[in-house]
Amino acid sequence: KRHFAAPKIAPNPISAVAPPVIVKMVGCLKVVKSPNENEKCRTFVMDDQDHTLGNALRYMIMKNPEVRFCGYAIPHPSERKVHLRIETRGITAVEALKKGLQDLHKMSEHMLKEFEETVEKHKTKDVMNVE
């Protein structure tokens, strides 16, 4: 009879790493931190959001020269949740997120103002053409 030794199972390196921890919650925003990360690398989870905010915010954040990487993912199509990952050089990831949100807000206000002015011009033009 042959005897086979039980195979040795190597420890799983993924399970050896501590899971990410939610550091802070602000409204619908969760700040997630893994144990091996510093202040310049963060993942932010935004509840009740989709590609509209994710892509616009990613674009605005990547315009910042202090940002090394910014990307987002929707974990599942049926979940309204955006995972936004930011990695920076000189500033913290939280500062990069704040600046990106402020820049996106300014741009949105400018676009809304331009849109409303254009609508008013066309309304005035149409009224003058009717008379």
PDB file of C-alpha atoms in Angstrom:
ATOM      1  CA  LYS A   1       0.000   0.000   0.000  1.00  0.00           C
ATOM      2  CA  ARG A   2       1.132   3.485  -0.805  1.00  0.00           C
ATOM      3  CA  HIS A   3       0.729   6.266   1.695  1.00  0.00           C
ATOM      4  CA  PHE A   4       0.444   9.790   0.504  1.00  0.00           C
ATOM      5  CA  ALA A   5       1.387  12.683   2.676  1.00  0.00           C
ATOM      6  CA  ALA A   6      -1.250  15.324   3.082  1.00  0.00           C
ATOM      7  CA  PRO A   7      -0.438  18.334   0.933  1.00  0.00           C
ATOM      8  CA  LYS A   8       0.960  21.280   2.786  1.00  0.00           C
ATOM      9  CA  ILE A   9      -1.238  24.307   2.418  1.00  0.00           C
ATOM     10  CA  ALA A  10       0.602  27.583   2.259  1.00  0.00           C
ATOM     11  CA  PRO A  11      -0.948  30.435   4.202  1.00  0.00           C
ATOM     12  CA  ASN A  12      -3.118  32.636   2.036  1.00  0.00           C
ATOM     13  CA  PRO A  13      -1.327  36.009   1.743  1.00  0.00           C
ATOM     14  CA  ILE A  14      -4.617  37.775   1.072  1.00  0.00           C
ATOM     15  CA  SER A  15      -6.229  36.535   4.283  1.00  0.00           C
ATOM     16  CA  ALA A  16      -3.094  37.492   6.224  1.00  0.00           C
ATOM     17  CA  VAL A  17      -3.637  41.142   5.347  1.00  0.00           C
ATOM     18  CA  ALA A  18      -5.987  42.985   7.662  1.00  0.00           C
ATOM     19  CA  PRO A  19      -9.253  44.017   5.990  1.00  0.00           C
ATOM     20  CA  PRO A  20      -9.905  47.663   5.147  1.00  0.00           C
ATOM     21  CA  VAL A  21     -11.473  49.702   7.914  1.00  0.00           C
ATOM     22  CA  ILE A  22     -14.003  52.511   7.582  1.00  0.00           C
ATOM     23  CA  VAL A  23     -12.180  55.407   9.202  1.00  0.00           C
ATOM     24  CA  LYS A  24     -14.816  58.100   8.953  1.00  0.00           C
ATOM     25  CA  MET A  25     -18.326  58.677   7.640  1.00  0.00           C
ATOM     26  CA  VAL A  26     -19.522  62.089   6.489  1.00  0.00           C
ATOM     27  CA  GLY A  27     -23.096  61.921   5.206  1.00  0.00           C
ATOM     28  CA  CYS A  28     -23.076  59.483   2.305  1.00  0.00           C
ATOM     29  CA  LEU A  29     -19.240  59.423   2.105  1.00  0.00           C
ATOM     30  CA  LYS A  30     -17.179  56.692   3.767  1.00  0.00           C
ATOM     31  CA  VAL A  31     -13.403  56.975   4.020  1.00  0.00           C
ATOM     32  CA  VAL A  32     -11.835  53.526   3.800  1.00  0.00           C
ATOM     33  CA  LYS A  33      -8.258  52.886   4.930  1.00  0.00           C
ATOM     34  CA  SER A  34      -6.207  49.722   4.646  1.00  0.00           C
ATOM     35  CA  PRO A  35      -3.586  49.147   7.354  1.00  0.00           C
ATOM     36  CA  ASN A  36      -0.638  49.558   4.943  1.00  0.00           C
ATOM     37  CA  GLU A  37      -1.843  52.895   3.526  1.00  0.00           C
ATOM     38  CA  ASN A  38      -0.861  56.417   4.488  1.00  0.00           C
ATOM     39  CA  GLU A  39      -2.717  59.740   4.189  1.00  0.00           C
ATOM     40  CA  LYS A  40      -1.795  60.019   0.510  1.00  0.00           C
ATOM     41  CA  CYS A  41      -3.657  56.855  -0.539  1.00  0.00           C
ATOM     42  CA  ARG A  42      -7.362  56.521   0.196  1.00  0.00           C
ATOM     43  CA  THR A  43     -10.526  54.932  -1.099  1.00  0.00           C
ATOM     44  CA  PHE A  44     -13.750  56.872  -0.647  1.00  0.00           C
ATOM     45  CA  VAL A  45     -17.121  55.143  -0.902  1.00  0.00           C
ATOM     46  CA  MET A  46     -20.031  57.359  -1.934  1.00  0.00           C
ATOM     47  CA  ASP A  47     -23.490  55.898  -1.387  1.00  0.00           C
ATOM     48  CA  ASP A  48     -26.417  56.662  -3.688  1.00  0.00           C
ATOM     49  CA  GLN A  49     -24.160  57.791  -6.564  1.00  0.00           C
ATOM     50  CA  ASP A  50     -23.348  56.474 -10.036  1.00  0.00           C
ATOM     51  CA  HIS A  51     -21.095  57.084 -13.063  1.00  0.00           C
ATOM     52  CA  THR A  52     -22.348  60.673 -13.408  1.00  0.00           C
ATOM     53  CA  LEU A  53     -20.572  61.886 -10.283  1.00  0.00           C
ATOM     54  CA  GLY A  54     -17.821  59.263 -10.373  1.00  0.00           C
ATOM     55  CA  ASN A  55     -16.507  60.168 -13.812  1.00  0.00           C
ATOM     56  CA  ALA A  56     -16.910  63.949 -13.410  1.00  0.00           C
ATOM     57  CA  LEU A  57     -15.124  63.902 -10.054  1.00  0.00           C
ATOM     58  CA  ARG A  58     -12.358  61.630 -11.348  1.00  0.00           C
ATOM     59  CA  TYR A  59     -11.773  64.052 -14.238  1.00  0.00           C
ATOM     60  CA  MET A  60     -11.597  67.118 -11.971  1.00  0.00           C
ATOM     61  CA  ILE A  61      -9.298  65.424  -9.435  1.00  0.00           C
ATOM     62  CA  MET A  62      -6.899  64.207 -12.150  1.00  0.00           C
ATOM     63  CA  LYS A  63      -6.419  67.817 -13.329  1.00  0.00           C
ATOM     64  CA  ASN A  64      -4.591  68.473 -10.034  1.00  0.00           C
ATOM     65  CA  PRO A  65      -0.806  68.051 -10.601  1.00  0.00           C
ATOM     66  CA  GLU A  66      -0.409  66.753  -7.022  1.00  0.00           C
ATOM     67  CA  VAL A  67      -2.573  63.711  -7.837  1.00  0.00           C
ATOM     68  CA  ARG A  68      -0.708  60.622  -9.004  1.00  0.00           C
ATOM     69  CA  PHE A  69      -3.796  58.449  -9.619  1.00  0.00           C
ATOM     70  CA  CYS A  70      -7.554  58.777  -9.405  1.00  0.00           C
ATOM     71  CA  GLY A  71     -10.007  56.153 -10.554  1.00  0.00           C
ATOM     72  CA  TYR A  72     -13.447  54.960  -9.660  1.00  0.00           C
ATOM     73  CA  ALA A  73     -15.445  51.753  -9.808  1.00  0.00           C
ATOM     74  CA  ILE A  74     -19.050  50.746  -9.392  1.00  0.00           C
ATOM     75  CA  PRO A  75     -18.811  47.449  -7.475  1.00  0.00           C
ATOM     76  CA  HIS A  76     -22.058  46.053  -8.907  1.00  0.00           C
ATOM     77  CA  PRO A  77     -24.469  47.461 -11.522  1.00  0.00           C
ATOM     78  CA  SER A  78     -27.455  47.137  -9.199  1.00  0.00           C
ATOM     79  CA  GLU A  79     -25.697  49.007  -6.368  1.00  0.00           C
ATOM     80  CA  ARG A  80     -25.756  52.802  -6.360  1.00  0.00           C
ATOM     81  CA  LYS A  81     -22.303  53.105  -4.863  1.00  0.00           C
ATOM     82  CA  VAL A  82     -19.050  54.601  -6.178  1.00  0.00           C
ATOM     83  CA  HIS A  83     -15.605  53.588  -4.929  1.00  0.00           C
ATOM     84  CA  LEU A  84     -13.212  56.467  -5.662  1.00  0.00           C
ATOM     85  CA  ARG A  85      -9.479  55.771  -5.240  1.00  0.00           C
ATOM     86  CA  ILE A  86      -7.044  58.694  -4.893  1.00  0.00           C
ATOM     87  CA  GLU A  87      -3.238  58.544  -4.632  1.00  0.00           C
ATOM     88  CA  THR A  88      -1.294  61.799  -4.265  1.00  0.00           C
ATOM     89  CA  ARG A  89       2.253  63.168  -4.117  1.00  0.00           C
ATOM     90  CA  GLY A  90       2.423  66.266  -1.909  1.00  0.00           C
ATOM     91  CA  ILE A  91      -1.072  66.705  -0.472  1.00  0.00           C
ATOM     92  CA  THR A  92      -3.345  64.250   1.307  1.00  0.00           C
ATOM     93  CA  ALA A  93      -6.008  62.302  -0.551  1.00  0.00           C
ATOM     94  CA  VAL A  94      -8.696  64.083   1.489  1.00  0.00           C
ATOM     95  CA  GLU A  95      -7.350  67.483   0.368  1.00  0.00           C
ATOM     96  CA  ALA A  96      -7.379  66.303  -3.259  1.00  0.00           C
ATOM     97  CA  LEU A  97     -10.994  65.157  -2.883  1.00  0.00           C
ATOM     98  CA  LYS A  98     -12.040  68.494  -1.334  1.00  0.00           C
ATOM     99  CA  LYS A  99     -10.353  70.460  -4.131  1.00  0.00           C
ATOM    100  CA  GLY A 100     -11.926  68.222  -6.769  1.00  0.00           C
ATOM    101  CA  LEU A 101     -15.384  68.716  -5.253  1.00  0.00           C
ATOM    102  CA  GLN A 102     -14.894  72.497  -5.066  1.00  0.00           C
ATOM    103  CA  ASP A 103     -13.669  72.656  -8.676  1.00  0.00           C
ATOM    104  CA  LEU A 104     -16.576  70.510  -9.888  1.00  0.00           C
ATOM    105  CA  HIS A 105     -19.033  72.726  -7.996  1.00  0.00           C
ATOM    106  CA  LYS A 106     -17.554  75.904  -9.545  1.00  0.00           C
ATOM    107  CA  MET A 107     -17.675  74.406 -13.022  1.00  0.00           C
ATOM    108  CA  SER A 108     -21.282  73.258 -12.530  1.00  0.00           C
ATOM    109  CA  GLU A 109     -22.332  76.729 -11.352  1.00  0.00           C
ATOM    110  CA  HIS A 110     -20.633  78.319 -14.373  1.00  0.00           C
ATOM    111  CA  MET A 111     -22.345  75.907 -16.784  1.00  0.00           C
ATOM    112  CA  LEU A 112     -25.743  76.516 -15.178  1.00  0.00           C
ATOM    113  CA  LYS A 113     -25.276  80.292 -15.402  1.00  0.00           C
ATOM    114  CA  GLU A 114     -24.275  80.064 -19.087  1.00  0.00           C
ATOM    115  CA  PHE A 115     -27.232  77.789 -19.823  1.00  0.00           C
ATOM    116  CA  GLU A 116     -29.743  80.108 -18.131  1.00  0.00           C
ATOM    117  CA  GLU A 117     -28.340  83.165 -19.956  1.00  0.00           C
ATOM    118  CA  THR A 118     -28.566  81.371 -23.304  1.00  0.00           C
ATOM    119  CA  VAL A 119     -32.149  80.285 -22.628  1.00  0.00           C
ATOM    120  CA  GLU A 120     -33.086  83.885 -21.792  1.00  0.00           C
ATOM    121  CA  LYS A 121     -31.453  85.159 -25.002  1.00  0.00           C
ATOM    122  CA  HIS A 122     -33.414  82.652 -27.074  1.00  0.00           C
ATOM    123  CA  LYS A 123     -36.676  83.470 -25.291  1.00  0.00           C
ATOM    124  CA  THR A 124     -36.172  87.176 -25.994  1.00  0.00           C
ATOM    125  CA  LYS A 125     -35.221  86.439 -29.601  1.00  0.00           C
ATOM    126  CA  ASP A 126     -38.306  84.227 -30.130  1.00  0.00           C
ATOM    127  CA  VAL A 127     -40.641  86.874 -28.641  1.00  0.00           C
ATOM    128  CA  MET A 128     -39.177  89.535 -30.940  1.00  0.00           C
ATOM    129  CA  ASN A 129     -39.601  87.290 -34.015  1.00  0.00           C
ATOM    130  CA  VAL A 130     -43.273  86.606 -33.207  1.00  0.00           C
ATOM    131  CA  GLU A 131     -44.190  90.307 -33.010  1.00  0.00           C
TER     132      GLU A 131
END
